[in-house]
PDB file of C-alpha atoms in Angstrom:
ATOM      1  CA  MET G   1      18.464  70.798  12.836  1.00 88.00           C
ATOM      2  CA  ASP G   2      20.238  73.994  11.903  1.00 84.00           C
ATOM      3  CA  THR G   3      18.022  76.053  14.225  1.00 85.00           C
ATOM      4  CA  VAL G   4      18.197  74.048  17.446  1.00 91.00           C
ATOM      5  CA  THR G   5      20.209  70.877  17.329  1.00 93.00           C
ATOM      6  CA  TYR G   6      23.443  71.749  15.500  1.00 93.00           C
ATOM      7  CA  PRO G   7      23.972  75.104  17.375  1.00 92.00           C
ATOM      8  CA  ASP G   8      23.774  73.254  20.693  1.00 93.00           C
ATOM      9  CA  PRO G   9      27.338  73.109  22.203  1.00 94.00           C
ATOM     10  CA  ARG G  10      26.898  69.437  23.204  1.00 94.00           C
ATOM     11  CA  VAL G  11      26.205  68.519  19.585  1.00 96.00           C
ATOM     12  CA  ALA G  12      28.947  70.665  18.119  1.00 95.00           C
ATOM     13  CA  GLU G  13      31.528  69.393  20.546  1.00 95.00           C
ATOM     14  CA  PHE G  14      30.603  65.738  20.003  1.00 95.00           C
ATOM     15  CA  ILE G  15      30.741  66.141  16.226  1.00 96.00           C
ATOM     16  CA  ALA G  16      34.076  68.001  16.388  1.00 94.00           C
ATOM     17  CA  HIS G  17      35.591  65.198  18.443  1.00 94.00           C
ATOM     18  CA  HIS G  18      34.238  62.188  16.612  1.00 95.00           C
ATOM     19  CA  PHE G  19      33.404  62.975  12.968  1.00 96.00           C
ATOM     20  CA  ALA G  20      34.423  64.662   9.805  1.00 96.00           C
ATOM     21  CA  PRO G  21      31.250  66.634   9.165  1.00 96.00           C
ATOM     22  CA  VAL G  22      29.993  67.330   5.663  1.00 96.00           C
ATOM     23  CA  LYS G  23      26.848  69.256   4.769  1.00 94.00           C
ATOM     24  CA  LEU G  24      25.342  68.590   1.412  1.00 94.00           C
ATOM     25  CA  PRO G  25      22.283  70.540   0.204  1.00 93.00           C
ATOM     26  CA  VAL G  26      20.149  67.925  -1.538  1.00 93.00           C
ATOM     27  CA  ARG G  27      19.300  70.099  -4.534  1.00 92.00           C
ATOM     28  CA  ASP G  28      22.983  70.600  -5.305  1.00 91.00           C
ATOM     29  CA  HIS G  29      23.983  66.921  -4.938  1.00 92.00           C
ATOM     30  CA  ARG G  30      21.357  64.836  -6.768  1.00 93.00           C
ATOM     31  CA  ASP G  31      23.905  62.100  -7.571  1.00 94.00           C
ATOM     32  CA  LEU G  32      24.784  61.553  -3.938  1.00 95.00           C
ATOM     33  CA  VAL G  33      21.124  61.838  -2.909  1.00 95.00           C
ATOM     34  CA  ASP G  34      20.447  58.911  -5.248  1.00 95.00           C
ATOM     35  CA  GLU G  35      23.575  56.965  -4.232  1.00 95.00           C
ATOM     36  CA  TYR G  36      22.702  57.270  -0.455  1.00 96.00           C
ATOM     37  CA  LEU G  37      19.009  56.737  -0.919  1.00 96.00           C
ATOM     38  CA  VAL G  38      18.015  60.022   0.625  1.00 95.00           C
ATOM     39  CA  SER G  39      14.244  60.307   0.209  1.00 92.00           C
ATOM     40  CA  TRP G  40      13.594  62.793   3.007  1.00 92.00           C
ATOM     41  CA  THR G  41      15.392  65.290   5.208  1.00 93.00           C
ATOM     42  CA  PRO G  42      16.762  65.581   7.781  1.00 94.00           C
ATOM     43  CA  ASN G  43      18.870  62.631   6.736  1.00 96.00           C
ATOM     44  CA  ILE G  44      22.231  62.099   8.466  1.00 97.00           C
ATOM     45  CA  VAL G  45      24.477  59.311   7.232  1.00 97.00           C
ATOM     46  CA  ILE G  46      27.468  58.003   9.134  1.00 97.00           C
ATOM     47  CA  ALA G  47      29.962  56.515   6.688  1.00 96.00           C
ATOM     48  CA  ASP G  48      33.541  55.344   6.679  1.00 96.00           C
ATOM     49  CA  ASP G  49      36.370  56.797   4.628  1.00 94.00           C
ATOM     50  CA  THR G  50      35.262  54.788   1.545  1.00 95.00           C
ATOM     51  CA  GLY G  51      31.736  56.132   1.806  1.00 95.00           C
ATOM     52  CA  ARG G  52      30.164  52.941   3.085  1.00 96.00           C
ATOM     53  CA  VAL G  53      27.149  53.574   5.356  1.00 97.00           C
ATOM     54  CA  HIS G  54      27.383  52.446   8.982  1.00 97.00           C
ATOM     55  CA  TYR G  55      24.403  54.262  10.542  1.00 97.00           C
ATOM     56  CA  ARG G  56      21.623  56.632   9.531  1.00 97.00           C
ATOM     57  CA  VAL G  57      19.420  59.094  11.376  1.00 96.00           C
ATOM     58  CA  GLU G  58      16.257  60.081   9.587  1.00 95.00           C
ATOM     59  CA  GLY G  59      13.987  62.845  10.909  1.00 93.00           C
ATOM     60  CA  TYR G  60      14.543  65.609  13.384  1.00 94.00           C
ATOM     61  CA  LEU G  61      16.013  64.975  16.832  1.00 94.00           C
ATOM     62  CA  PRO G  62      16.601  67.482  19.622  1.00 94.00           C
ATOM     63  CA  PRO G  63      20.187  67.904  20.960  1.00 95.00           C
ATOM     64  CA  ALA G  64      20.281  65.292  23.721  1.00 93.00           C
ATOM     65  CA  GLU G  65      18.681  62.612  21.620  1.00 94.00           C
ATOM     66  CA  PHE G  66      20.875  63.432  18.670  1.00 96.00           C
ATOM     67  CA  VAL G  67      24.065  63.166  20.673  1.00 96.00           C
ATOM     68  CA  ALA G  68      22.864  59.793  21.918  1.00 96.00           C
ATOM     69  CA  ARG G  69      22.352  58.633  18.378  1.00 97.00           C
ATOM     70  CA  LEU G  70      25.722  59.942  17.234  1.00 97.00           C
ATOM     71  CA  SER G  71      27.437  58.160  20.084  1.00 97.00           C
ATOM     72  CA  LEU G  72      25.656  54.982  19.146  1.00 97.00           C
ATOM     73  CA  ALA G  73      26.674  55.517  15.534  1.00 98.00           C
ATOM     74  CA  ALA G  74      30.294  55.904  16.546  1.00 97.00           C
ATOM     75  CA  GLY G  75      29.953  52.573  18.339  1.00 97.00           C
ATOM     76  CA  LYS G  76      28.508  50.901  15.297  1.00 97.00           C
ATOM     77  CA  TRP G  77      31.389  52.247  13.193  1.00 97.00           C
ATOM     78  CA  LEU G  78      33.879  50.757  15.644  1.00 97.00           C
ATOM     79  CA  TYR G  79      31.908  47.441  15.805  1.00 97.00           C
ATOM     80  CA  ASN G  80      31.850  47.148  11.996  1.00 97.00           C
ATOM     81  CA  ARG G  81      35.590  47.658  11.908  1.00 95.00           C
ATOM     82  CA  GLY G  82      36.190  44.866  14.399  1.00 97.00           C
ATOM     83  CA  GLN G  83      37.269  47.247  17.167  1.00 97.00           C
ATOM     84  CA  TYR G  84      35.235  45.430  19.746  1.00 98.00           C
ATOM     85  CA  VAL G  85      36.635  46.842  22.974  1.00 98.00           C
ATOM     86  CA  PRO G  86      36.164  50.529  22.183  1.00 97.00           C
ATOM     87  CA  ALA G  87      32.858  49.680  20.536  1.00 98.00           C
ATOM     88  CA  ALA G  88      31.648  48.051  23.765  1.00 98.00           C
ATOM     89  CA  GLU G  89      32.836  51.095  25.750  1.00 98.00           C
ATOM     90  CA  ARG G  90      30.868  53.338  23.496  1.00 97.00           C
ATOM     91  CA  PHE G  91      27.684  51.211  23.703  1.00 98.00           C
ATOM     92  CA  GLU G  92      28.038  51.042  27.505  1.00 98.00           C
ATOM     93  CA  GLU G  93      28.357  54.873  27.639  1.00 97.00           C
ATOM     94  CA  VAL G  94      25.214  55.286  25.539  1.00 97.00           C
ATOM     95  CA  ALA G  95      23.328  52.807  27.706  1.00 97.00           C
ATOM     96  CA  ARG G  96      24.471  54.517  30.942  1.00 96.00           C
ATOM     97  CA  ARG G  97      24.409  58.153  29.947  1.00 95.00           C
ATOM     98  CA  HIS G  98      21.209  58.081  27.904  1.00 93.00           C
ATOM     99  CA  ARG G  99      19.292  55.485  29.873  1.00 92.00           C
ATOM    100  CA  GLY G 100      15.608  55.307  28.962  1.00 88.00           C
ATOM    101  CA  THR G 101      16.094  56.474  25.381  1.00 91.00           C
ATOM    102  CA  ASP G 102      15.667  54.438  22.202  1.00 93.00           C
ATOM    103  CA  ALA G 103      19.407  54.854  21.628  1.00 96.00           C
ATOM    104  CA  ALA G 104      20.189  53.317  24.993  1.00 96.00           C
ATOM    105  CA  ALA G 105      18.015  50.273  24.175  1.00 97.00           C
ATOM    106  CA  GLU G 106      19.775  49.892  20.870  1.00 97.00           C
ATOM    107  CA  ALA G 107      23.180  50.207  22.597  1.00 98.00           C
ATOM    108  CA  LEU G 108      22.182  47.534  25.131  1.00 97.00           C
ATOM    109  CA  TYR G 109      21.266  45.262  22.248  1.00 98.00           C
ATOM    110  CA  TRP G 110      24.620  45.715  20.572  1.00 98.00           C
ATOM    111  CA  LEU G 111      26.502  45.065  23.789  1.00 98.00           C
ATOM    112  CA  GLY G 112      25.504  41.446  23.300  1.00 97.00           C
ATOM    113  CA  PRO G 113      26.917  40.881  19.856  1.00 97.00           C
ATOM    114  CA  VAL G 114      30.064  42.926  20.529  1.00 98.00           C
ATOM    115  CA  GLY G 115      30.767  40.958  23.668  1.00 97.00           C
ATOM    116  CA  TYR G 116      30.191  37.728  21.784  1.00 97.00           C
ATOM    117  CA  LYS G 117      32.360  38.677  18.850  1.00 96.00           C
ATOM    118  CA  HIS G 118      35.186  39.725  21.106  1.00 96.00           C
ATOM    119  CA  SER G 119      35.105  36.693  23.382  1.00 95.00           C
ATOM    120  CA  LYS G 120      33.283  34.049  21.294  1.00 95.00           C
ATOM    121  CA  ASP G 121      31.338  33.382  24.512  1.00 95.00           C
ATOM    122  CA  PRO G 122      27.556  33.364  23.962  1.00 92.00           C
ATOM    123  CA  ALA G 123      27.065  34.179  27.660  1.00 94.00           C
ATOM    124  CA  HIS G 124      27.656  37.827  26.625  1.00 94.00           C
ATOM    125  CA  LEU G 125      24.491  37.718  24.562  1.00 94.00           C
ATOM    126  CA  LYS G 126      22.426  36.406  27.491  1.00 94.00           C
ATOM    127  CA  THR G 127      23.870  38.935  29.954  1.00 95.00           C
ATOM    128  CA  ALA G 128      23.411  41.948  27.712  1.00 96.00           C
ATOM    129  CA  TRP G 129      19.970  41.031  26.488  1.00 96.00           C
ATOM    130  CA  LYS G 130      18.800  40.221  30.040  1.00 96.00           C
ATOM    131  CA  ARG G 131      19.848  43.675  31.022  1.00 96.00           C
ATOM    132  CA  LEU G 132      18.118  45.093  27.918  1.00 96.00           C
ATOM    133  CA  ALA G 133      14.877  43.378  28.906  1.00 96.00           C
ATOM    134  CA  GLU G 134      15.142  44.697  32.459  1.00 96.00           C
ATOM    135  CA  GLU G 135      15.982  48.263  31.554  1.00 95.00           C
ATOM    136  CA  CYS G 136      13.934  48.641  28.354  1.00 94.00           C
ATOM    137  CA  PRO G 137      11.095  46.072  28.491  1.00 94.00           C
ATOM    138  CA  GLN G 138       8.934  47.974  25.979  1.00 94.00           C
ATOM    139  CA  SER G 139      11.653  48.465  23.388  1.00 95.00           C
ATOM    140  CA  GLU G 140      11.535  46.783  19.996  1.00 96.00           C
ATOM    141  CA  TRP G 141      15.236  45.974  20.587  1.00 96.00           C
ATOM    142  CA  THR G 142      14.078  43.757  23.475  1.00 96.00           C
ATOM    143  CA  VAL G 143      11.756  41.975  21.041  1.00 95.00           C
ATOM    144  CA  ARG G 144      14.624  41.598  18.579  1.00 94.00           C
ATOM    145  CA  SER G 145      16.824  40.015  21.328  1.00 95.00           C
ATOM    146  CA  ARG G 146      14.297  37.268  22.009  1.00 91.00           C
ATOM    147  CA  VAL G 147      15.824  34.704  19.656  1.00 79.00           C
ATOM    148  CA  PRO G 148      14.720  31.130  20.326  1.00 74.00           C
ATOM    149  CA  ASP G 149      17.490  28.902  21.820  1.00 67.00           C
ATOM    150  CA  VAL G 150      19.736  31.808  22.861  1.00 53.00           C
TER     151      VAL G 150
ATOM    152  CA  MET T   1      32.895  80.873   3.177  1.00 38.00           C
ATOM    153  CA  GLU T   2      31.307  80.535   6.595  1.00 43.00           C
ATOM    154  CA  ASP T   3      31.098  76.807   6.230  1.00 44.00           C
ATOM    155  CA  SER T   4      34.880  76.441   6.144  1.00 43.00           C
ATOM    156  CA  MET T   5      35.484  78.503   9.337  1.00 45.00           C
ATOM    157  CA  PRO T   6      37.156  76.607  12.232  1.00 47.00           C
ATOM    158  CA  ALA T   7      34.934  74.974  14.790  1.00 45.00           C
ATOM    159  CA  THR T   8      34.284  76.780  18.057  1.00 49.00           C
ATOM    160  CA  ALA T   9      32.466  75.457  21.098  1.00 53.00           C
ATOM    161  CA  ASP T  10      29.123  76.138  19.510  1.00 63.00           C
ATOM    162  CA  ARG T  11      29.810  75.917  15.792  1.00 87.00           C
ATOM    163  CA  ILE T  12      30.393  72.941  13.491  1.00 92.00           C
ATOM    164  CA  ALA T  13      33.122  73.205  10.915  1.00 92.00           C
ATOM    165  CA  TRP T  14      31.156  71.756   8.019  1.00 94.00           C
ATOM    166  CA  LEU T  15      33.060  70.574   5.019  1.00 92.00           C
ATOM    167  CA  ALA T  16      31.472  71.536   1.706  1.00 86.00           C
ATOM    168  CA  ASN T  17      31.961  68.334  -0.247  1.00 92.00           C
ATOM    169  CA  LEU T  18      32.150  64.612   0.311  1.00 94.00           C
ATOM    170  CA  ASP T  19      35.658  64.189  -1.005  1.00 93.00           C
ATOM    171  CA  GLU T  20      36.920  66.522   1.663  1.00 92.00           C
ATOM    172  CA  GLY T  21      35.067  64.544   4.283  1.00 91.00           C
ATOM    173  CA  LEU T  22      36.396  61.221   3.093  1.00 94.00           C
ATOM    174  CA  ALA T  23      39.912  62.517   3.000  1.00 93.00           C
ATOM    175  CA  SER T  24      39.570  63.979   6.473  1.00 92.00           C
ATOM    176  CA  ALA T  25      38.116  60.672   7.760  1.00 91.00           C
ATOM    177  CA  ALA T  26      40.974  58.690   6.255  1.00 91.00           C
ATOM    178  CA  ARG T  27      43.579  61.068   7.728  1.00 92.00           C
ATOM    179  CA  ASP T  28      42.094  61.248  11.202  1.00 91.00           C
ATOM    180  CA  GLY T  29      40.668  57.791  11.525  1.00 93.00           C
ATOM    181  CA  GLN T  30      37.149  59.005  12.068  1.00 95.00           C
ATOM    182  CA  PRO T  31      33.783  58.296  10.441  1.00 97.00           C
ATOM    183  CA  VAL T  32      32.193  60.884   8.189  1.00 97.00           C
ATOM    184  CA  LEU T  33      28.924  62.556   9.200  1.00 97.00           C
ATOM    185  CA  ILE T  34      27.020  63.500   6.079  1.00 97.00           C
ATOM    186  CA  ASP T  35      24.117  65.850   6.603  1.00 96.00           C
ATOM    187  CA  PHE T  36      21.823  65.904   3.593  1.00 94.00           C
ATOM    188  CA  SER T  37      20.078  69.218   4.226  1.00 89.00           C
ATOM    189  CA  ALA T  38      16.944  70.532   2.612  1.00 87.00           C
ATOM    190  CA  ALA T  39      18.323  73.939   1.779  1.00 65.00           C
ATOM    191  CA  PRO T  40      21.774  75.474   1.179  1.00 50.00           C
ATOM    192  CA  THR T  41      23.292  77.121   4.198  1.00 48.00           C
TER     193      THR T  41
END
């Protein structure tokens, strides 16, 4: 990550605009390694200002894929805070800008729940998950969206 | 010392401890990105 992904200007710029970045060498922070269940590195945790975990990236990702995951993580953080409109905008951007990636499939999945939570209209689930099936038919997120009676 | 240098277009301004990150997140209304790295930088 330090050799290729973090030095990439796209990654550095995205992190600078969206996160408070903290680097913790695991051998110097055994208590936090245990608290955050870090069993392997790279291990990137997205948390709120109380330390609660909202998203996690495990394993190496190259710059483009990592930015997609960070953008998705920012969306999940907004979603978990009940900020549904900006969360939906973030998920839509991931789905559009990173089409064809795993992150885009996950973003398309979450467009359903965020639309439903905002409007209380289950039609948002059908619309988003139909799009997910069309754009990412092989994704596990498409499988997850196939809930009976939805 | 390098870790506390300001961010440039191609450099991340890493904070050195979680308390700083949590305080920054609370102040700026942002999430914290915690990178658990294998080796000190």
